[in-house]
Amino acid sequence: MASFRHLFKPDPYLQSEDDKRVQTDLSGTGQIPSHVGIIMDGNGRWAEERGLTRGAGHQAGIASVRDITRAARELGIKYLTLYAFSTENWRRPRKEVALLMSLLRKMLHEEMKEMRENGVRLNTIGQSNALPKEVQRDLFGAIDDTSDNDRLTLTLALSYSGRWDLVRAMQMMALDIRRGKVSPEDIDDRLVKSYLTTAELPDPDLIIRTSGELRLSNFLLWESAYSEIYVTKTAWPDFRRDDLYDAIRDFQRRERRFGLTGNQVKKAEEITPQQESYIQRIVNALTKGN
Ligand code: IPE
Ligand code: IPE
Ligand code: MG
């Protein structure tokens, strides 16, 4: 049997002993972000630097999606949101858009088994009905197939933009006001959030952008109000689990203040260290202490 071993390619994305050690260290050192959003940028430049077509860069990025999804699940991240295609990306050359759509289908087919077996629930945000019919069919098929899973919610932002979502929310809210279901005085942060396509997701704790640009490019505009932002020069096709660990290490060194002073935050941490949400912890401590 051993002589056949060389015929089987080892899976390079499996959790190694080193991974387990790093993941345990990260969980022991600080908080693992509950929701991580990633702006997967730089596929085109990655390819062009290598004399390849932009499409080859998009193709190469699929391996990063696989590795990061696995690592996120192993780390206990509960929500991973990947910005895969923006509303503005429709304006790219038709051939590139078509290739991105076919790669999306390929990825859904290839990752289905793994998602089903590993507790990954697929979700999507964005204007799904703008996607080609066959993409919609595969996407919603995969979402249905994984709907009972609860270890990691993997949300693909497709034909998505933060402004699109906010405009859509405002239209729906206006309709509900016209129907008398909501009155203008009821509108607050919570109500606005409930109309967004991200209503069921907590706000992202950490937003990672690959390939160096210092902008959000219309990603999770409402939800990112207090997200920590981490930008790396590494292009998406080169971004792997070790880069995710670096981002989380950096996140764990930040002091999230949510508009309060550093002292208030420290006090809150001492009083109720066990409460599950960081902001909740601060707000509770302040209302108790004052
Ligand atoms: C990210 O890579 C993928 C999508 C936006 C669909 P890009 O295609 O934007 O790559 P760059 O930024 O041009 O290098
Ligand atoms: C952001 O990348 C959108 C996605 C990663 C899907 P872009 O490449 O479209 O953003 P800009 O044009 O550099 O701002
Ligand atoms: Mg780009």
mmCIF file of C-alpha atoms and ligand atoms in Angstrom:
data_model
loop_
_atom_site.group_PDB
_atom_site.id
_atom_site.type_symbol
_atom_site.label_atom_id
_atom_site.label_comp_id
_atom_site.label_asym_id
_atom_site.label_seq_id
_atom_site.Cartn_x
_atom_site.Cartn_y
_atom_site.Cartn_z
ATOM 1 C CA MET A 1 0.000 0.000 0.000
ATOM 2 C CA ALA A 2 2.740 2.419 1.006
ATOM 3 C CA SER A 3 4.204 2.304 -2.496
ATOM 4 C CA PHE A 4 0.997 3.886 -3.863
ATOM 5 C CA ARG A 5 1.150 6.807 -1.533
ATOM 6 C CA HIS A 6 2.948 9.058 -3.980
ATOM 7 C CA LEU A 7 -0.054 8.762 -6.310
ATOM 8 C CA PHE A 8 -2.274 10.677 -3.896
ATOM 9 C CA LYS A 9 -1.712 14.398 -3.750
ATOM 10 C CA PRO A 10 -1.782 15.565 -0.140
ATOM 11 C CA ASP A 11 -4.423 18.228 0.481
ATOM 12 C CA PRO A 12 -2.392 21.404 1.154
ATOM 13 C CA TYR A 13 -5.277 23.048 2.995
ATOM 14 C CA LEU A 14 -5.730 20.529 5.767
ATOM 15 C CA GLN A 15 -5.287 21.580 9.367
ATOM 16 C CA SER A 16 -1.714 20.674 10.374
ATOM 17 C CA GLU A 17 -0.340 20.229 13.896
ATOM 18 C CA ASP A 18 1.216 23.696 13.543
ATOM 19 C CA ASP A 19 -2.184 25.108 12.669
ATOM 20 C CA LYS A 20 -3.748 23.538 15.713
ATOM 21 C CA ARG A 21 -1.038 25.067 17.897
ATOM 22 C CA VAL A 22 -1.419 28.554 16.366
ATOM 23 C CA GLN A 23 -5.208 28.369 16.568
ATOM 24 C CA THR A 24 -5.082 27.345 20.233
ATOM 25 C CA ASP A 25 -2.641 30.194 20.929
ATOM 26 C CA LEU A 26 -4.921 32.713 19.214
ATOM 27 C CA SER A 27 -7.967 31.544 21.153
ATOM 28 C CA GLY A 28 -5.986 31.718 24.386
ATOM 29 C CA THR A 29 -4.522 35.174 23.728
ATOM 30 C CA GLY A 30 -7.679 37.143 23.078
ATOM 31 C CA GLN A 31 -11.026 37.303 21.439
ATOM 32 C CA ILE A 32 -11.566 35.509 18.155
ATOM 33 C CA PRO A 33 -13.675 37.873 16.047
ATOM 34 C CA SER A 34 -17.176 36.544 15.675
ATOM 35 C CA HIS A 35 -17.707 38.056 12.219
ATOM 36 C CA VAL A 36 -14.906 38.621 9.703
ATOM 37 C CA GLY A 37 -15.573 40.355 6.380
ATOM 38 C CA ILE A 38 -13.041 40.151 3.570
ATOM 39 C CA ILE A 39 -12.683 42.397 0.532
ATOM 40 C CA MET A 40 -10.973 39.877 -1.727
ATOM 41 C CA ASP A 41 -9.016 42.243 -3.936
ATOM 42 C CA GLY A 42 -5.980 42.047 -6.232
ATOM 43 C CA ASN A 43 -6.681 39.017 -8.405
ATOM 44 C CA GLY A 44 -6.131 40.989 -11.602
ATOM 45 C CA ARG A 45 -2.865 42.593 -10.515
ATOM 46 C CA TRP A 46 -1.601 39.274 -9.158
ATOM 47 C CA ALA A 47 -2.133 37.719 -12.588
ATOM 48 C CA GLU A 48 -0.793 40.648 -14.609
ATOM 49 C CA GLU A 49 2.446 40.637 -12.580
ATOM 50 C CA ARG A 50 2.909 37.031 -13.651
ATOM 51 C CA GLY A 51 2.119 37.646 -17.302
ATOM 52 C CA LEU A 52 -1.198 35.800 -16.932
ATOM 53 C CA THR A 53 -4.728 36.837 -17.851
ATOM 54 C CA ARG A 54 -6.900 38.510 -15.178
ATOM 55 C CA GLY A 55 -9.111 35.440 -15.374
ATOM 56 C CA ALA A 56 -6.208 33.286 -14.217
ATOM 57 C CA GLY A 57 -6.015 35.529 -11.146
ATOM 58 C CA HIS A 58 -9.706 35.006 -10.378
ATOM 59 C CA GLN A 59 -9.251 31.270 -10.842
ATOM 60 C CA ALA A 60 -6.266 31.271 -8.470
ATOM 61 C CA GLY A 61 -8.334 33.112 -5.857
ATOM 62 C CA ILE A 62 -10.636 30.101 -5.394
ATOM 63 C CA ALA A 63 -7.928 28.221 -3.491
ATOM 64 C CA SER A 64 -7.722 31.118 -1.052
ATOM 65 C CA VAL A 65 -11.490 30.985 -0.498
ATOM 66 C CA ARG A 66 -11.185 27.314 0.375
ATOM 67 C CA ASP A 67 -8.243 27.730 2.729
ATOM 68 C CA ILE A 68 -9.653 30.784 4.525
ATOM 69 C CA THR A 69 -13.091 29.187 4.941
ATOM 70 C CA ARG A 70 -11.521 26.102 6.494
ATOM 71 C CA ALA A 71 -9.255 28.106 8.784
ATOM 72 C CA ALA A 72 -12.156 30.354 9.855
ATOM 73 C CA ARG A 73 -14.244 27.323 10.750
ATOM 74 C CA GLU A 74 -11.383 25.731 12.688
ATOM 75 C CA LEU A 75 -10.776 28.970 14.599
ATOM 76 C CA GLY A 76 -14.391 29.220 15.684
ATOM 77 C CA ILE A 77 -15.210 32.318 13.634
ATOM 78 C CA LYS A 78 -19.003 32.137 13.355
ATOM 79 C CA TYR A 79 -19.564 34.424 10.364
ATOM 80 C CA LEU A 80 -17.334 34.920 7.348
ATOM 81 C CA THR A 81 -18.516 37.372 4.693
ATOM 82 C CA LEU A 82 -16.645 37.444 1.403
ATOM 83 C CA TYR A 83 -17.025 40.371 -0.982
ATOM 84 C CA ALA A 84 -16.902 38.489 -4.273
ATOM 85 C CA PHE A 85 -18.663 40.773 -6.769
ATOM 86 C CA SER A 86 -19.823 44.350 -6.315
ATOM 87 C CA THR A 87 -22.674 46.215 -7.982
ATOM 88 C CA GLU A 88 -19.992 48.286 -9.729
ATOM 89 C CA ASN A 89 -18.175 45.186 -10.991
ATOM 90 C CA TRP A 90 -20.980 44.680 -13.552
ATOM 91 C CA ARG A 91 -19.336 47.506 -15.494
ATOM 92 C CA ARG A 92 -16.201 45.433 -16.133
ATOM 93 C CA PRO A 93 -15.593 43.955 -19.611
ATOM 94 C CA ARG A 94 -18.331 41.485 -20.477
ATOM 95 C CA LYS A 95 -15.880 38.599 -20.845
ATOM 96 C CA GLU A 96 -14.444 39.128 -17.377
ATOM 97 C CA VAL A 97 -17.928 39.257 -15.835
ATOM 98 C CA ALA A 98 -18.909 36.047 -17.649
ATOM 99 C CA LEU A 99 -15.756 34.331 -16.432
ATOM 100 C CA LEU A 100 -16.387 35.433 -12.848
ATOM 101 C CA MET A 101 -19.923 34.014 -13.033
ATOM 102 C CA SER A 102 -18.713 30.681 -14.377
ATOM 103 C CA LEU A 103 -15.978 30.503 -11.724
ATOM 104 C CA LEU A 104 -18.602 31.137 -9.087
ATOM 105 C CA ARG A 105 -20.580 28.121 -10.297
ATOM 106 C CA LYS A 106 -17.423 26.028 -10.398
ATOM 107 C CA MET A 107 -16.607 27.017 -6.839
ATOM 108 C CA LEU A 108 -20.126 26.191 -5.637
ATOM 109 C CA HIS A 109 -19.905 22.729 -7.214
ATOM 110 C CA GLU A 110 -16.452 22.022 -5.860
ATOM 111 C CA GLU A 111 -17.081 23.239 -2.326
ATOM 112 C CA MET A 112 -20.572 21.806 -1.796
ATOM 113 C CA LYS A 113 -19.470 18.492 -0.298
ATOM 114 C CA GLU A 114 -17.030 20.143 2.045
ATOM 115 C CA MET A 115 -19.565 22.740 3.204
ATOM 116 C CA ARG A 116 -22.222 20.105 3.763
ATOM 117 C CA GLU A 117 -19.883 17.865 5.770
ATOM 118 C CA ASN A 118 -18.284 20.584 7.849
ATOM 119 C CA GLY A 119 -21.195 22.521 9.202
ATOM 120 C CA VAL A 120 -20.862 25.483 6.838
ATOM 121 C CA ARG A 121 -24.112 27.283 6.062
ATOM 122 C CA LEU A 122 -24.011 29.192 2.808
ATOM 123 C CA ASN A 123 -25.736 32.556 2.598
ATOM 124 C CA THR A 124 -25.752 35.429 0.145
ATOM 125 C CA ILE A 125 -26.309 39.179 0.233
ATOM 126 C CA GLY A 126 -26.808 41.341 -2.828
ATOM 127 C CA GLN A 127 -29.141 41.692 -5.757
ATOM 128 C CA SER A 128 -29.381 37.969 -6.498
ATOM 129 C CA ASN A 129 -31.944 38.375 -9.243
ATOM 130 C CA ALA A 130 -29.358 40.276 -11.310
ATOM 131 C CA LEU A 131 -27.203 37.123 -11.435
ATOM 132 C CA PRO A 132 -27.512 34.781 -14.441
ATOM 133 C CA LYS A 133 -30.307 32.221 -13.959
ATOM 134 C CA GLU A 134 -27.961 29.240 -13.753
ATOM 135 C CA VAL A 135 -25.868 30.980 -11.068
ATOM 136 C CA GLN A 136 -29.050 31.702 -9.104
ATOM 137 C CA ARG A 137 -30.088 28.054 -9.396
ATOM 138 C CA ASP A 138 -26.728 26.733 -8.130
ATOM 139 C CA LEU A 139 -26.445 29.377 -5.456
ATOM 140 C CA PHE A 140 -29.894 28.855 -3.969
ATOM 141 C CA GLY A 141 -29.521 25.073 -4.342
ATOM 142 C CA ALA A 142 -26.355 25.239 -2.233
ATOM 143 C CA ILE A 143 -27.999 27.590 0.272
ATOM 144 C CA ASP A 144 -30.934 25.140 0.651
ATOM 145 C CA ASP A 145 -28.606 22.164 0.962
ATOM 146 C CA THR A 146 -26.618 23.707 3.805
ATOM 147 C CA SER A 147 -29.413 25.511 5.621
ATOM 148 C CA ASP A 148 -29.305 23.192 8.666
ATOM 149 C CA ASN A 149 -25.601 23.800 9.279
ATOM 150 C CA ASP A 150 -24.602 26.135 12.072
ATOM 151 C CA ARG A 151 -20.873 26.006 12.641
ATOM 152 C CA LEU A 152 -19.924 28.783 10.235
ATOM 153 C CA THR A 153 -22.165 31.062 8.178
ATOM 154 C CA LEU A 154 -20.358 31.795 4.928
ATOM 155 C CA THR A 155 -21.965 34.789 3.238
ATOM 156 C CA LEU A 156 -21.054 35.583 -0.351
ATOM 157 C CA ALA A 157 -21.635 39.231 -1.225
ATOM 158 C CA LEU A 158 -22.650 39.006 -4.890
ATOM 159 C CA SER A 159 -23.914 41.891 -6.940
ATOM 160 C CA TYR A 160 -23.745 43.630 -3.598
ATOM 161 C CA SER A 161 -22.971 47.144 -2.493
ATOM 162 C CA GLY A 162 -23.593 48.860 0.804
ATOM 163 C CA ARG A 163 -25.449 51.711 -0.883
ATOM 164 C CA TRP A 164 -27.633 49.307 -2.860
ATOM 165 C CA ASP A 165 -28.615 47.631 0.402
ATOM 166 C CA LEU A 166 -29.324 50.936 2.149
ATOM 167 C CA VAL A 167 -31.411 52.241 -0.747
ATOM 168 C CA ARG A 168 -33.366 48.999 -0.848
ATOM 169 C CA ALA A 169 -33.920 49.173 2.921
ATOM 170 C CA MET A 170 -35.183 52.761 2.649
ATOM 171 C CA GLN A 171 -37.605 51.806 -0.110
ATOM 172 C CA MET A 172 -39.007 48.943 1.953
ATOM 173 C CA MET A 173 -39.258 51.086 5.031
ATOM 174 C CA ALA A 174 -41.077 53.802 3.069
ATOM 175 C CA LEU A 175 -43.557 51.188 1.812
ATOM 176 C CA ASP A 176 -44.160 49.981 5.375
ATOM 177 C CA ILE A 177 -44.720 53.572 6.493
ATOM 178 C CA ARG A 178 -47.224 54.068 3.670
ATOM 179 C CA ARG A 179 -49.031 50.877 4.708
ATOM 180 C CA GLY A 180 -49.099 52.096 8.307
ATOM 181 C CA LYS A 181 -46.929 49.225 9.574
ATOM 182 C CA VAL A 182 -44.179 51.560 10.771
ATOM 183 C CA SER A 183 -44.278 55.168 11.858
ATOM 184 C CA PRO A 184 -41.360 57.549 11.228
ATOM 185 C CA GLU A 185 -40.819 57.911 14.994
ATOM 186 C CA ASP A 186 -40.046 54.169 15.188
ATOM 187 C CA ILE A 187 -36.975 54.519 12.996
ATOM 188 C CA ASP A 188 -33.797 53.864 14.938
ATOM 189 C CA ASP A 189 -30.550 51.899 14.429
ATOM 190 C CA ARG A 190 -32.230 48.592 15.177
ATOM 191 C CA LEU A 191 -35.084 49.156 12.778
ATOM 192 C CA VAL A 192 -32.771 50.224 9.945
ATOM 193 C CA LYS A 193 -30.636 47.124 10.509
ATOM 194 C CA SER A 194 -33.715 44.908 10.355
ATOM 195 C CA TYR A 195 -34.364 46.044 6.777
ATOM 196 C CA LEU A 196 -30.845 45.312 5.530
ATOM 197 C CA THR A 197 -29.929 42.037 3.824
ATOM 198 C CA THR A 198 -27.436 41.588 6.671
ATOM 199 C CA ALA A 199 -30.215 41.722 9.302
ATOM 200 C CA GLU A 200 -29.423 38.260 10.645
ATOM 201 C CA LEU A 201 -25.655 38.842 10.799
ATOM 202 C CA PRO A 202 -23.853 40.583 13.648
ATOM 203 C CA ASP A 203 -21.822 43.617 12.565
ATOM 204 C CA PRO A 204 -18.339 42.591 11.409
ATOM 205 C CA ASP A 205 -15.677 42.820 14.112
ATOM 206 C CA LEU A 206 -12.882 42.733 11.576
ATOM 207 C CA ILE A 207 -12.752 43.717 7.911
ATOM 208 C CA ILE A 208 -9.729 42.540 5.950
ATOM 209 C CA ARG A 209 -8.798 44.000 2.583
ATOM 210 C CA THR A 210 -6.137 42.311 0.493
ATOM 211 C CA SER A 211 -3.896 43.990 -2.074
ATOM 212 C CA GLY A 212 -3.274 47.263 -0.328
ATOM 213 C CA GLU A 213 -6.086 49.699 -1.202
ATOM 214 C CA LEU A 214 -7.205 51.812 1.750
ATOM 215 C CA ARG A 215 -10.919 51.930 0.969
ATOM 216 C CA LEU A 216 -14.153 50.060 1.582
ATOM 217 C CA SER A 217 -15.358 50.120 -2.048
ATOM 218 C CA ASN A 218 -19.005 50.034 -0.957
ATOM 219 C CA PHE A 219 -18.705 47.004 1.367
ATOM 220 C CA LEU A 220 -20.966 46.800 4.454
ATOM 221 C CA LEU A 221 -21.261 50.582 4.843
ATOM 222 C CA TRP A 222 -23.799 50.568 7.674
ATOM 223 C CA GLU A 223 -22.403 47.512 9.406
ATOM 224 C CA SER A 224 -18.753 48.606 9.424
ATOM 225 C CA ALA A 225 -19.363 51.595 11.726
ATOM 226 C CA TYR A 226 -17.095 50.115 14.422
ATOM 227 C CA SER A 227 -15.302 47.350 12.552
ATOM 228 C CA GLU A 228 -11.556 47.092 12.895
ATOM 229 C CA ILE A 229 -9.968 47.411 9.466
ATOM 230 C CA TYR A 230 -6.890 45.452 8.448
ATOM 231 C CA VAL A 231 -5.239 46.014 5.080
ATOM 232 C CA THR A 232 -2.468 43.810 3.769
ATOM 233 C CA LYS A 233 -0.397 44.236 0.616
ATOM 234 C CA THR A 234 -0.752 40.509 -0.070
ATOM 235 C CA ALA A 235 -2.985 39.889 -3.093
ATOM 236 C CA TRP A 236 -6.022 37.655 -2.630
ATOM 237 C CA PRO A 237 -4.610 34.623 -4.524
ATOM 238 C CA ASP A 238 -1.630 34.620 -2.110
ATOM 239 C CA PHE A 239 -3.706 35.206 1.030
ATOM 240 C CA ARG A 240 -3.780 32.001 3.054
ATOM 241 C CA ARG A 241 -4.456 30.886 6.623
ATOM 242 C CA ASP A 242 -1.145 32.262 7.955
ATOM 243 C CA ASP A 243 -2.177 35.701 6.702
ATOM 244 C CA LEU A 244 -5.540 35.302 8.429
ATOM 245 C CA TYR A 245 -3.721 34.449 11.673
ATOM 246 C CA ASP A 246 -1.636 37.650 11.261
ATOM 247 C CA ALA A 247 -4.821 39.696 10.802
ATOM 248 C CA ILE A 248 -6.372 38.191 13.931
ATOM 249 C CA ARG A 249 -3.193 38.775 15.940
ATOM 250 C CA ASP A 250 -3.324 42.413 14.872
ATOM 251 C CA PHE A 251 -7.040 42.599 15.745
ATOM 252 C CA GLN A 252 -6.330 41.223 19.213
ATOM 253 C CA ARG A 253 -3.856 44.040 19.883
ATOM 254 C CA ARG A 254 -6.422 46.757 19.111
ATOM 255 C CA GLU A 255 -8.420 48.554 21.753
ATOM 256 C CA ARG A 256 -12.014 48.824 20.568
ATOM 257 C CA ARG A 257 -13.478 51.881 22.229
ATOM 258 C CA PHE A 258 -16.823 52.437 20.479
ATOM 259 C CA GLY A 259 -16.572 56.160 21.169
ATOM 260 C CA LEU A 260 -15.718 55.768 24.861
ATOM 261 C CA THR A 261 -12.456 56.608 26.619
ATOM 262 C CA GLY A 262 -9.742 54.029 27.119
ATOM 263 C CA ASN A 263 -10.377 54.104 30.877
ATOM 264 C CA GLN A 264 -14.063 53.392 30.499
ATOM 265 C CA VAL A 265 -13.253 50.430 28.291
ATOM 266 C CA LYS A 266 -10.744 49.028 30.819
ATOM 267 C CA LYS A 267 -13.209 49.441 33.647
ATOM 268 C CA ALA A 268 -15.881 47.651 31.658
ATOM 269 C CA GLU A 269 -13.509 44.776 30.941
ATOM 270 C CA GLU A 270 -12.747 44.314 34.634
ATOM 271 C CA ILE A 271 -16.373 44.314 35.710
ATOM 272 C CA THR A 272 -17.892 41.787 33.323
ATOM 273 C CA PRO A 273 -15.240 39.857 31.433
ATOM 274 C CA GLN A 274 -17.493 36.932 30.512
ATOM 275 C CA GLN A 275 -20.281 38.574 28.576
ATOM 276 C CA GLU A 276 -20.462 37.467 25.025
ATOM 277 C CA SER A 277 -20.555 40.668 23.076
ATOM 278 C CA TYR A 278 -17.844 43.235 23.570
ATOM 279 C CA ILE A 279 -20.050 46.282 23.087
ATOM 280 C CA GLN A 280 -22.733 44.770 25.313
ATOM 281 C CA ARG A 281 -20.083 44.351 28.009
ATOM 282 C CA ILE A 282 -19.151 48.001 27.870
ATOM 283 C CA VAL A 283 -22.698 49.292 27.792
ATOM 284 C CA ASN A 284 -23.774 47.034 30.695
ATOM 285 C CA ALA A 285 -20.859 48.061 32.865
ATOM 286 C CA LEU A 286 -21.482 51.722 32.235
ATOM 287 C CA THR A 287 -25.155 51.553 33.058
ATOM 288 C CA LYS A 288 -24.386 49.579 36.253
ATOM 289 C CA GLY A 289 -21.498 51.834 37.283
ATOM 290 C CA ASN A 290 -23.133 55.232 36.839
HETATM 291 C C1 IPE B 1 -10.910 41.136 -6.916
HETATM 292 O O1 IPE B 1 -9.809 41.303 -7.731
HETATM 293 C C2 IPE B 1 -12.025 40.350 -7.574
HETATM 294 C C3 IPE B 1 -13.189 41.163 -7.951
HETATM 295 C C4 IPE B 1 -13.354 42.425 -7.713
HETATM 296 C C5 IPE B 1 -14.240 40.487 -8.668
HETATM 297 P P1 IPE B 1 -9.753 42.411 -8.873
HETATM 298 O O2 IPE B 1 -10.294 41.814 -10.126
HETATM 299 O O3 IPE B 1 -10.391 43.656 -8.441
HETATM 300 O O4 IPE B 1 -8.186 42.612 -9.014
HETATM 301 P P2 IPE B 1 -7.417 43.991 -9.159
HETATM 302 O O5 IPE B 1 -7.822 44.834 -8.001
HETATM 303 O O6 IPE B 1 -7.820 44.582 -10.473
HETATM 304 O O7 IPE B 1 -5.984 43.614 -9.091
HETATM 305 C C1 IPE B 2 -13.898 45.548 -4.398
HETATM 306 O O1 IPE B 2 -12.856 45.455 -5.297
HETATM 307 C C2 IPE B 2 -14.982 44.579 -4.742
HETATM 308 C C3 IPE B 2 -14.657 43.181 -4.532
HETATM 309 C C4 IPE B 2 -13.582 42.719 -3.964
HETATM 310 C C5 IPE B 2 -15.668 42.244 -4.965
HETATM 311 P P1 IPE B 2 -12.755 46.420 -6.567
HETATM 312 O O2 IPE B 2 -11.511 46.039 -7.280
HETATM 313 O O3 IPE B 2 -13.998 46.376 -7.359
HETATM 314 O O4 IPE B 2 -12.627 47.850 -5.882
HETATM 315 P P2 IPE B 2 -11.943 49.203 -6.413
HETATM 316 O O5 IPE B 2 -12.469 49.444 -7.782
HETATM 317 O O6 IPE B 2 -10.472 49.003 -6.390
HETATM 318 O O7 IPE B 2 -12.354 50.245 -5.404
HETATM 319 MG MG MG B 3 -9.734 45.350 -7.479
#
